[in-house]
Tab-separated table of C-alpha atoms and ligand atoms in Angstrom:
chain	number	residue	atom	x	y	z
J	1	MET	CA	124.793	49.120	-175.882
J	2	SER	CA	123.765	52.749	-175.529
J	3	PHE	CA	124.267	55.152	-172.618
J	4	LYS	CA	120.503	54.904	-171.954
J	5	ALA	CA	120.820	51.244	-170.969
J	6	LEU	CA	123.333	52.132	-168.244
J	7	ASN	CA	120.736	53.633	-165.872
J	8	LEU	CA	122.351	57.065	-165.836
J	9	SER	CA	120.134	59.929	-164.689
J	10	ASP	CA	118.161	61.941	-167.235
J	11	PRO	CA	120.052	65.236	-166.818
J	12	ILE	CA	123.356	63.403	-167.201
J	13	LEU	CA	122.083	61.623	-170.345
J	14	ARG	CA	121.272	65.071	-171.726
J	15	GLY	CA	124.786	66.216	-170.781
J	16	ILE	CA	126.264	63.236	-172.664
J	17	GLN	CA	124.195	64.088	-175.693
J	18	ALA	CA	125.329	67.702	-175.547
J	19	ALA	CA	128.938	66.483	-175.345
J	20	GLY	CA	128.294	64.681	-178.629
J	21	TYR	CA	128.965	61.136	-177.412
J	22	SER	CA	126.787	58.541	-179.070
J	23	ASP	CA	128.065	55.213	-177.726
J	24	PRO	CA	129.958	54.291	-174.564
J	25	THR	CA	133.606	53.261	-174.959
J	26	PRO	CA	134.691	49.830	-173.601
J	27	ILE	CA	135.901	51.217	-170.269
J	28	GLN	CA	132.642	53.109	-169.849
J	29	LEU	CA	130.650	49.935	-170.540
J	30	ARG	CA	132.657	48.045	-167.911
J	31	ALA	CA	132.985	50.706	-165.222
J	32	ILE	CA	129.656	52.544	-165.262
J	33	PRO	CA	127.504	49.646	-163.947
J	34	ILE	CA	129.982	48.980	-161.113
J	35	VAL	CA	130.248	52.633	-160.098
J	36	MET	CA	126.459	53.020	-160.337
J	37	GLY	CA	126.174	50.046	-157.978
J	38	GLY	CA	128.457	51.727	-155.420
J	39	GLY	CA	131.394	49.316	-155.866
J	40	ASP	CA	135.103	50.121	-155.604
J	41	VAL	CA	137.219	49.885	-158.744
J	42	ILE	CA	140.877	49.549	-159.673
J	43	GLY	CA	141.054	50.526	-163.311
J	44	SER	CA	143.883	50.463	-165.757
J	45	ALA	CA	143.202	51.879	-169.162
J	46	GLN	CA	145.185	53.778	-171.699
J	47	THR	CA	144.662	57.492	-171.879
J	48	GLY	CA	142.232	58.412	-174.594
J	49	THR	CA	139.893	55.541	-173.781
J	50	GLY	CA	137.220	57.704	-172.172
J	51	LYS	CA	138.320	57.024	-168.605
J	52	THR	CA	137.172	60.383	-167.239
J	53	ALA	CA	133.584	59.913	-168.364
J	54	ALA	CA	133.711	56.312	-167.109
J	55	PHE	CA	133.825	57.631	-163.551
J	56	ALA	CA	132.312	61.129	-163.921
J	57	LEU	CA	129.010	60.021	-165.481
J	58	PRO	CA	127.929	57.471	-162.846
J	59	ILE	CA	129.212	59.648	-159.990
J	60	LEU	CA	127.196	62.643	-161.192
J	61	SER	CA	124.131	60.488	-161.845
J	62	ARG	CA	124.152	59.254	-158.258
J	63	LEU	CA	124.714	62.680	-156.727
J	64	GLY	CA	121.307	63.960	-157.724
J	65	ALA	CA	120.831	67.555	-156.555
J	66	HIS	CA	123.207	70.122	-155.092
J	67	GLY	CA	124.245	69.421	-151.520
J	68	ARG	CA	127.595	69.180	-149.733
J	69	ALA	CA	131.157	68.357	-150.887
J	70	ARG	CA	130.543	64.668	-151.576
J	71	VAL	CA	133.042	63.846	-154.312
J	72	LEU	CA	136.812	64.300	-154.232
J	73	VAL	CA	138.931	63.580	-157.315
J	74	LEU	CA	142.719	63.721	-156.884
J	75	GLU	CA	144.855	64.426	-159.942
J	76	PRO	CA	148.654	64.611	-160.237
J	77	THR	CA	148.928	67.804	-162.296
J	78	ARG	CA	147.217	71.165	-162.530
J	79	GLU	CA	146.365	70.616	-166.172
J	80	LEU	CA	144.658	67.313	-165.435
J	81	ALA	CA	142.750	68.793	-162.500
J	82	ALA	CA	141.501	71.617	-164.733
J	83	GLN	CA	140.644	69.236	-167.571
J	84	VAL	CA	138.808	66.686	-165.443
J	85	GLU	CA	136.870	69.412	-163.633
J	86	THR	CA	135.798	70.813	-167.005
J	87	SER	CA	134.511	67.354	-167.988
J	88	PHE	CA	132.512	67.081	-164.749
J	89	ARG	CA	131.093	70.563	-165.305
J	90	ASP	CA	130.162	69.806	-168.908
J	91	PHE	CA	128.402	66.542	-168.072
J	92	ALA	CA	126.585	68.233	-165.182
J	93	ARG	CA	125.398	71.227	-167.192
J	94	PHE	CA	121.717	70.235	-166.888
J	95	THR	CA	121.934	69.804	-163.109
J	96	ASP	CA	122.440	72.300	-160.272
J	97	LEU	CA	125.570	70.461	-159.100
J	98	ARG	CA	128.644	72.607	-158.474
J	99	THR	CA	132.214	71.631	-159.233
J	100	VAL	CA	135.516	73.312	-158.466
J	101	ALA	CA	139.115	72.770	-159.575
J	102	VAL	CA	141.686	73.247	-156.819
J	103	PHE	CA	145.362	73.450	-157.793
J	104	GLY	CA	148.496	75.391	-157.055
J	105	GLY	CA	150.286	78.099	-158.989
J	106	VAL	CA	147.341	80.505	-158.893
J	107	GLY	CA	145.885	82.736	-156.143
J	108	TYR	CA	143.874	81.277	-153.289
J	109	GLY	CA	141.020	83.828	-153.411
J	110	ASN	CA	138.766	82.461	-156.140
J	111	GLN	CA	139.162	78.812	-155.146
J	112	ARG	CA	138.492	79.645	-151.499
J	113	ASN	CA	135.355	81.637	-152.421
J	114	GLU	CA	134.024	78.774	-154.515
J	115	LEU	CA	134.707	76.250	-151.758
J	116	ARG	CA	132.958	78.469	-149.198
J	117	ARG	CA	129.987	78.984	-151.512
J	118	GLY	CA	129.463	75.209	-151.407
J	119	VAL	CA	130.419	72.618	-154.013
J	120	ASP	CA	129.513	69.015	-154.712
J	121	VAL	CA	132.621	67.904	-156.607
J	122	VAL	CA	136.195	68.945	-155.811
J	123	VAL	CA	138.862	68.062	-158.384
J	124	ALA	CA	142.241	68.780	-156.828
J	125	THR	CA	145.973	68.339	-156.863
J	126	PRO	CA	147.150	67.044	-153.465
J	127	GLY	CA	149.332	69.982	-152.341
J	128	ARG	CA	146.840	72.807	-152.725
J	129	LEU	CA	144.030	70.659	-151.365
J	130	MET	CA	146.096	70.115	-148.205
J	131	ASP	CA	146.362	73.908	-147.756
J	132	TYR	CA	142.564	74.226	-147.671
J	133	LEU	CA	142.198	71.240	-145.368
J	134	LYS	CA	144.734	72.670	-142.927
J	135	ASP	CA	143.278	76.186	-142.848
J	136	GLY	CA	139.751	74.811	-142.441
J	137	THR	CA	138.358	76.148	-145.742
J	138	LEU	CA	137.313	72.601	-146.591
J	139	ASN	CA	136.813	69.366	-144.708
J	140	LEU	CA	136.233	65.938	-146.129
J	141	LYS	CA	133.719	64.617	-143.631
J	142	ASP	CA	130.922	64.410	-146.219
J	143	ILE	CA	132.947	62.712	-148.957
J	144	GLU	CA	131.043	59.756	-150.384
J	145	VAL	CA	133.165	59.068	-153.459
J	146	LEU	CA	136.946	59.360	-153.644
J	147	VAL	CA	138.671	59.079	-157.032
J	148	LEU	CA	142.437	58.565	-157.108
J	149	ASP	CA	143.348	59.193	-160.727
J	150	GLU	CA	146.688	58.536	-162.476
J	151	VAL	CA	148.116	57.125	-159.259
J	152	ASP	CA	151.295	55.855	-160.907
J	153	HIS	CA	152.012	59.417	-161.853
J	154	MET	CA	151.335	60.596	-158.290
J	155	LEU	CA	153.873	58.029	-157.187
J	156	ASP	CA	156.441	59.390	-159.667
J	157	MET	CA	155.885	62.891	-158.334
J	158	GLY	CA	156.306	61.879	-154.709
J	159	PHE	CA	152.675	62.634	-153.790
J	160	LEU	CA	151.824	59.299	-152.178
J	161	PRO	CA	152.423	60.394	-148.546
J	162	VAL	CA	150.105	63.419	-148.990
J	163	VAL	CA	147.598	61.230	-150.787
J	164	ARG	CA	147.612	58.820	-147.849
J	165	ASP	CA	147.030	61.729	-145.471
J	166	ILE	CA	144.094	62.937	-147.583
J	167	ILE	CA	142.565	59.445	-147.754
J	168	GLY	CA	142.806	59.284	-143.952
J	169	ARG	CA	140.697	62.452	-143.683
J	170	CYS	CA	137.824	60.958	-145.703
J	171	PRO	CA	135.073	58.951	-144.001
J	172	ARG	CA	135.750	55.211	-143.918
J	173	GLU	CA	132.318	54.556	-145.323
J	174	ARG	CA	132.788	55.693	-148.917
J	175	GLN	CA	133.262	54.492	-152.480
J	176	THR	CA	136.819	54.595	-153.829
J	177	LEU	CA	137.950	54.395	-157.442
J	178	LEU	CA	141.629	54.075	-158.244
J	179	PHE	CA	143.081	54.477	-161.740
J	180	SER	CA	146.664	53.685	-162.582
J	181	ALA	CA	148.367	52.515	-165.765
J	182	THR	CA	150.658	50.266	-163.735
J	183	VAL	CA	150.181	48.832	-160.262
J	184	PRO	CA	153.601	48.445	-158.600
J	185	PRO	CA	153.797	47.355	-154.913
J	186	GLU	CA	153.572	50.924	-153.520
J	187	ILE	CA	150.287	51.426	-155.347
J	188	LEU	CA	149.012	48.010	-154.394
J	189	ALA	CA	149.656	49.032	-150.785
J	190	ILE	CA	147.574	52.203	-151.238
J	191	ALA	CA	144.869	50.120	-152.926
J	192	SER	CA	144.639	47.614	-150.100
J	193	PHE	CA	144.544	50.433	-147.556
J	194	ALA	CA	142.009	52.573	-149.425
J	195	LEU	CA	139.747	50.180	-151.337
J	196	ARG	CA	137.244	47.573	-150.292
J	197	ASN	CA	136.683	44.477	-152.465
J	198	PRO	CA	137.558	46.358	-155.613
J	199	THR	CA	136.652	45.122	-159.059
J	200	ARG	CA	139.663	45.159	-161.312
J	201	ILE	CA	139.044	46.585	-164.768
J	202	GLU	CA	141.696	46.424	-167.434
J	203	ILE	CA	140.860	47.781	-170.808
J	204	GLY	CA	142.898	46.388	-173.644
J	205	VAL	CA	146.434	45.831	-172.624
J	206	SER	CA	147.477	48.877	-170.685
J	207	ARG	CA	150.804	48.643	-172.418
J	208	SER	CA	149.523	48.711	-175.933
J	209	VAL	CA	149.740	51.689	-178.166
J	210	ASN	CA	146.494	53.212	-179.329
J	211	GLU	CA	145.718	51.352	-182.536
J	212	SER	CA	144.777	54.424	-184.477
J	213	VAL	CA	148.301	55.800	-184.083
J	214	LYS	CA	150.854	55.062	-186.754
J	215	HIS	CA	154.231	55.209	-185.132
J	216	ALA	CA	157.771	55.126	-186.396
J	217	LEU	CA	161.372	55.591	-185.402
J	218	TYR	CA	163.596	58.057	-187.217
J	219	PRO	CA	167.229	57.235	-186.505
J	220	VAL	CA	169.795	59.996	-186.828
J	221	GLY	CA	173.176	60.985	-185.372
J	222	PHE	CA	173.017	62.982	-182.142
J	223	ALA	CA	174.327	66.172	-183.766
J	224	GLN	CA	171.529	66.133	-186.335
J	225	LYS	CA	168.555	65.684	-184.019
J	226	PHE	CA	167.320	69.239	-184.334
J	227	ASP	CA	167.838	69.355	-188.110
J	228	LEU	CA	165.795	66.178	-188.436
J	229	LEU	CA	163.039	67.662	-186.265
J	230	LEU	CA	162.905	70.713	-188.523
J	231	ALA	CA	162.854	68.513	-191.614
J	232	LEU	CA	160.069	66.334	-190.171
J	233	LEU	CA	158.023	69.433	-189.394
J	234	GLU	CA	158.652	70.769	-192.870
J	235	ARG	CA	157.718	67.577	-194.700
J	236	THR	CA	154.778	66.539	-192.567
J	237	ASP	CA	151.286	67.678	-193.242
J	238	PHE	CA	150.350	68.435	-189.652
J	239	ASP	CA	147.618	70.384	-187.878
J	240	SER	CA	149.242	70.507	-184.500
J	241	VAL	CA	152.336	68.816	-183.169
J	242	LEU	CA	153.321	67.969	-179.643
J	243	VAL	CA	157.116	67.687	-179.288
J	244	PHE	CA	158.418	65.893	-176.207
J	245	SER	CA	161.681	66.727	-174.495
J	246	ARG	CA	163.130	64.811	-171.565
J	247	THR	CA	164.145	67.939	-169.665
J	248	LYS	CA	162.710	71.383	-168.958
J	249	HIS	CA	165.894	73.055	-170.113
J	250	GLY	CA	165.850	70.960	-173.291
J	251	ALA	CA	162.219	71.947	-173.935
J	252	ASP	CA	163.104	75.642	-173.661
J	253	LYS	CA	166.027	75.208	-175.998
J	254	ILE	CA	164.026	73.316	-178.649
J	255	ALA	CA	161.287	75.971	-178.433
J	256	ARG	CA	163.806	78.793	-178.888
J	257	ARG	CA	165.325	77.146	-181.925
J	258	LEU	CA	161.916	76.367	-183.458
J	259	LYS	CA	160.855	79.987	-182.958
J	260	ALA	CA	164.031	81.109	-184.676
J	261	ALA	CA	162.954	78.881	-187.581
J	262	ASN	CA	159.612	80.740	-187.712
J	263	HIS	CA	157.379	78.148	-186.078
J	264	SER	CA	154.687	79.323	-183.681
J	265	VAL	CA	155.596	77.514	-180.493
J	266	ALA	CA	154.235	77.056	-176.983
J	267	VAL	CA	156.205	75.492	-174.110
J	268	LEU	CA	154.746	73.425	-171.275
J	269	HIS	CA	156.825	72.283	-168.329
J	270	ALA	CA	156.763	72.421	-164.566
J	271	ASN	CA	159.087	75.420	-164.216
J	272	ARG	CA	156.746	77.727	-166.071
J	273	SER	CA	154.299	79.829	-164.082
J	274	GLN	CA	150.710	78.665	-163.923
J	275	ASN	CA	149.634	81.572	-166.135
J	276	GLN	CA	152.245	80.642	-168.720
J	277	ARG	CA	151.067	77.029	-168.618
J	278	ILE	CA	147.426	78.037	-169.057
J	279	GLU	CA	148.321	80.366	-171.922
J	280	ALA	CA	150.451	77.713	-173.631
J	281	LEU	CA	147.747	75.061	-173.468
J	282	ALA	CA	144.938	77.442	-174.480
J	283	GLY	CA	147.021	78.803	-177.369
J	284	PHE	CA	147.864	75.301	-178.540
J	285	LYS	CA	144.224	74.213	-178.324
J	286	SER	CA	143.001	77.287	-180.222
J	287	GLY	CA	145.571	76.867	-182.978
J	288	LYS	CA	147.534	80.011	-182.112
J	289	TYR	CA	150.562	77.752	-181.657
J	290	GLU	CA	151.066	74.934	-184.128
J	291	VAL	CA	153.780	73.289	-182.063
J	292	MET	CA	153.888	72.674	-178.329
J	293	VAL	CA	157.130	71.526	-176.746
J	294	ALA	CA	156.489	69.710	-173.464
J	295	THR	CA	158.018	67.495	-170.827
J	296	ASP	CA	156.302	64.299	-169.673
J	297	ILE	CA	155.221	65.673	-166.318
J	298	ALA	CA	153.394	68.615	-167.852
J	299	ALA	CA	151.782	66.747	-170.693
J	300	ARG	CA	150.657	63.541	-169.042
J	301	GLY	CA	146.986	62.928	-169.553
J	302	ILE	CA	146.175	66.281	-171.086
J	303	ASP	CA	143.493	66.056	-173.717
J	304	VAL	CA	144.158	68.216	-176.712
J	305	ALA	CA	141.696	67.362	-179.415
J	306	GLY	CA	143.194	67.360	-182.869
J	307	VAL	CA	146.848	66.731	-182.041
J	308	SER	CA	147.790	65.315	-185.424
J	309	HIS	CA	151.374	64.404	-184.561
J	310	VAL	CA	153.533	63.590	-181.603
J	311	ILE	CA	157.279	63.845	-182.073
J	312	ASN	CA	159.547	62.436	-179.408
J	313	TYR	CA	162.592	64.651	-179.699
J	314	ASP	CA	164.074	62.607	-176.885
J	315	VAL	CA	163.272	58.970	-176.303
J	316	PRO	CA	161.251	58.753	-173.071
J	317	GLU	CA	163.084	57.669	-169.960
J	318	LYS	CA	160.535	55.049	-168.995
J	319	PRO	CA	158.848	52.703	-171.483
J	320	GLU	CA	155.368	53.490	-170.130
J	321	ASP	CA	155.906	57.163	-170.924
J	322	TYR	CA	156.141	56.180	-174.580
J	323	VAL	CA	152.560	54.935	-174.405
J	324	HIS	CA	151.428	58.055	-172.544
J	325	ARG	CA	153.087	60.398	-174.986
J	326	ILE	CA	151.736	58.582	-178.009
J	327	GLY	CA	148.322	58.586	-176.358
J	328	ARG	CA	148.175	62.362	-176.864
J	329	THR	CA	147.457	61.767	-180.529
J	330	GLY	CA	144.849	59.460	-181.961
J	331	ARG	CA	142.610	60.107	-178.947
J	332	ALA	CA	139.154	58.593	-179.183
J	333	GLN	CA	139.880	56.961	-182.523
J	334	ALA	CA	141.142	59.954	-184.478
J	335	VAL	CA	144.187	59.010	-186.498
J	336	GLY	CA	147.534	60.461	-185.562
J	337	ASP	CA	151.185	59.918	-186.310
J	338	ALA	CA	153.884	59.538	-183.710
J	339	PHE	CA	157.539	59.861	-184.608
J	340	THR	CA	160.479	59.152	-182.365
J	341	ILE	CA	163.878	60.586	-183.146
J	342	VAL	CA	166.469	58.041	-182.034
J	343	THR	CA	170.232	58.148	-181.870
J	344	PRO	CA	172.624	55.215	-181.508
J	345	GLU	CA	172.776	55.949	-177.770
J	346	ASN	CA	169.057	55.052	-177.516
J	347	GLU	CA	169.423	51.486	-178.682
J	348	LYS	CA	168.662	49.963	-175.303
J	349	ASP	CA	165.798	52.390	-174.559
J	350	ILE	CA	164.122	51.420	-177.818
J	351	ARG	CA	164.497	47.717	-177.103
J	352	ASP	CA	162.917	48.304	-173.677
J	353	ILE	CA	160.007	50.217	-175.205
J	354	GLU	CA	159.421	47.531	-177.825
J	355	ARG	CA	159.478	44.849	-175.172
J	356	PHE	CA	157.063	46.889	-173.040
J	357	ILE	CA	154.525	47.460	-175.806
J	358	GLY	CA	155.067	43.968	-177.211
J	359	ALA	CA	155.615	45.206	-180.731
J	360	LYS	CA	158.372	46.346	-182.953
J	361	ILE	CA	158.276	49.974	-184.030
J	362	PRO	CA	158.909	50.424	-187.717
J	363	GLN	CA	161.975	52.411	-188.607
J	364	LEU	CA	161.913	55.014	-191.341
J	365	LYS	CA	164.374	57.154	-193.178
J	366	LEU	CA	163.359	60.649	-194.200
J	367	GLU	CA	163.916	60.760	-197.939
J	368	GLY	CA	165.894	63.744	-199.111
J	369	PHE	CA	167.293	64.574	-195.657
J	370	ALA	CA	171.056	65.183	-195.738
J	371	TYR	CA	172.073	62.473	-193.267
J	372	GLY	CA	175.558	62.748	-191.848
J	373	ALA	CA	177.732	59.881	-190.665
J	374	TYR	CA	174.782	57.876	-189.265
J	375	GLU	CA	172.879	57.204	-192.415
J	376	PRO	CA	169.944	54.873	-191.632
J	377	ARG	CA	170.099	51.529	-193.433
J	378	PRO	CA	167.314	49.064	-194.187
J	379	GLU	CA	165.881	47.072	-191.284
J	380	ARG	CA	167.348	43.800	-190.107
J	381	PRO	CA	165.439	40.943	-191.715
J	382	PRO	CA	162.707	39.576	-189.415
J	383	GLU	CA	164.343	36.209	-188.757
J	384	GLN	CA	167.371	37.962	-187.259
J	385	ARG	CA	165.421	40.440	-185.158
J	386	GLU	CA	164.441	37.918	-182.567
J	387	SER	CA	168.031	37.248	-181.535
J	388	ARG	CA	167.736	38.082	-177.846
J	389	GLY	CA	171.133	36.867	-176.744
J	390	SER	CA	173.483	38.721	-174.472
J	391	ALA	CA	174.224	42.355	-175.164
J	392	ARG	CA	177.536	41.190	-176.536
J	393	ALA	CA	175.948	38.753	-178.923
J	394	HIS	CA	173.582	41.480	-180.023
J	395	GLY	CA	176.499	43.828	-180.551
J	396	ASP	CA	178.373	41.285	-182.653
J	397	HIS	CA	175.293	40.556	-184.611
J	398	ALA	CA	174.599	44.239	-185.091
J	399	SER	CA	178.122	45.025	-186.160
J	400	LYS	CA	177.872	42.473	-188.957
J	401	ARG	CA	174.859	44.351	-190.203
J	402	GLY	CA	176.374	47.746	-189.724
J	403	GLY	CA	175.140	48.724	-186.265
J	404	PHE	CA	171.893	49.323	-184.410
J	405	ARG	CA	169.324	48.404	-186.939
J	406	GLY	CA	169.608	51.113	-189.519
J	407	PHE	CA	172.513	53.057	-188.073
J	408	GLY	CA	175.916	53.208	-189.601
J	409	ASN	CA	178.445	51.297	-187.525
J	410	ARG	CA	179.961	53.527	-184.868
J	411	ARG	CA	183.015	51.331	-184.583
J	412	GLY	CA	183.478	51.587	-188.318
J	413	ARG	CA	183.554	55.339	-188.082
J	414	ARG	CA	186.305	55.605	-185.532
P	1	LIG	P1	139.869	60.423	-171.567
P	1	LIG	O1	140.450	59.063	-171.766
P	1	LIG	O2	138.876	60.490	-170.476
P	1	LIG	O3	140.937	61.476	-171.438
P	1	LIG	O4	139.035	60.789	-172.899
P	1	LIG	C1	139.637	60.935	-174.156
P	1	LIG	C2	138.756	61.665	-175.157
P	1	LIG	O5	137.671	60.851	-175.574
P	1	LIG	C3	138.144	62.943	-174.625
P	1	LIG	O6	138.296	63.948	-175.606
P	1	LIG	C4	136.694	62.614	-174.433
P	1	LIG	O7	135.877	63.741	-174.598
P	1	LIG	C5	136.444	61.587	-175.530
P	1	LIG	N1	135.373	60.622	-175.185
P	1	LIG	C6	135.194	60.004	-173.999
P	1	LIG	N2	134.134	59.165	-174.053
P	1	LIG	C7	133.636	59.247	-175.310
P	1	LIG	C8	132.534	58.614	-175.982
P	1	LIG	N3	131.748	57.728	-175.367
P	1	LIG	N4	132.327	58.946	-177.266
P	1	LIG	C9	133.125	59.843	-177.896
P	1	LIG	N5	134.183	60.473	-177.320
P	1	LIG	C10	134.439	60.178	-176.045
């Protein structure tokens, strides 16, 4: 089915054409008719599925001409707010609709001027939006459509109380769209308070890894993590690589060491100033930096076309973050590679991730790399992999084979 058959307005169809989209993605096919019909939606879809356009296109089509602030989109991070606002603006380029991105870390002046000038669509992070609501720069009395995007991430960041407050300031009579990769009880509570007879849309399995991504584990001893990262960068034919660190401090340290090894590196994490974050992302997008080292918070949902590789320097803390990280590459069907550096300490984390995504991640050894004590060994044969006994049974089993899958046996070393 084409975009034309979805009853979108003519100027928006022209915007889609200018964006270079030819066919709707599955989530767009499912969501657009419901949003066009004014219905509420709870959507779970992987990043990279075209979720933004799935709500932006029908919302813009229904808005028609410039009027009052009728659409509010809440995003968990500044980068996402900026990115989603850019999508709205691009799709609306053949209309007179006005959009604004509202987020913290930058001055108030420009945002306030834009809001006062009159906008139709506000894409905001909750904290800065609250500032403008409290000082009277903006009110939400004309909001017709409220989009709560990446709500699980808002929950992680402790935004839910502010989000509730903001929802309470919107008219009761409105359309609400909620997107969240997972729907734990706290989010279900928000959904039942904010949505009316929502249609639930799940695209694929929200836990699955984008099929165009080839992913692999690279086991190594803890002391050799950085050396392996350098070797992977050296041996891989990459255009641009996103390296994930668990901590901000760790991200800085990896970046420093990569710079010392003559890589051009950007860093993205929440302790950097907004200008530094904008510069890092713009430089990475333009190719000025070939490597960007980021934490999960900063990188969630950002759309960087052409990320050829994701390298998890640290295994993510939560299994769902694995899917989010990997989703940065292979977006919209481009092929990407995703490597995860794992140490023996990560054994349980990896099992959790594999259980979460419902698949086993292949394990590779980097040929020619001077492995130390933890030399990876061949995989356990498939019939033995399924042994899901107690941790103790697993340990015994593993020790017979020489440790966590390919690792050398730690006990043997002592
Ligand atoms: P999202 O999941 O909204 O972050 O979108 C992921 C990427 O897919 C973005 O770069 C979009 O521009 C792109 N995209 C979204 N919808 C389509 C489509 N129908 N055809 C081609 N690319 C698309």
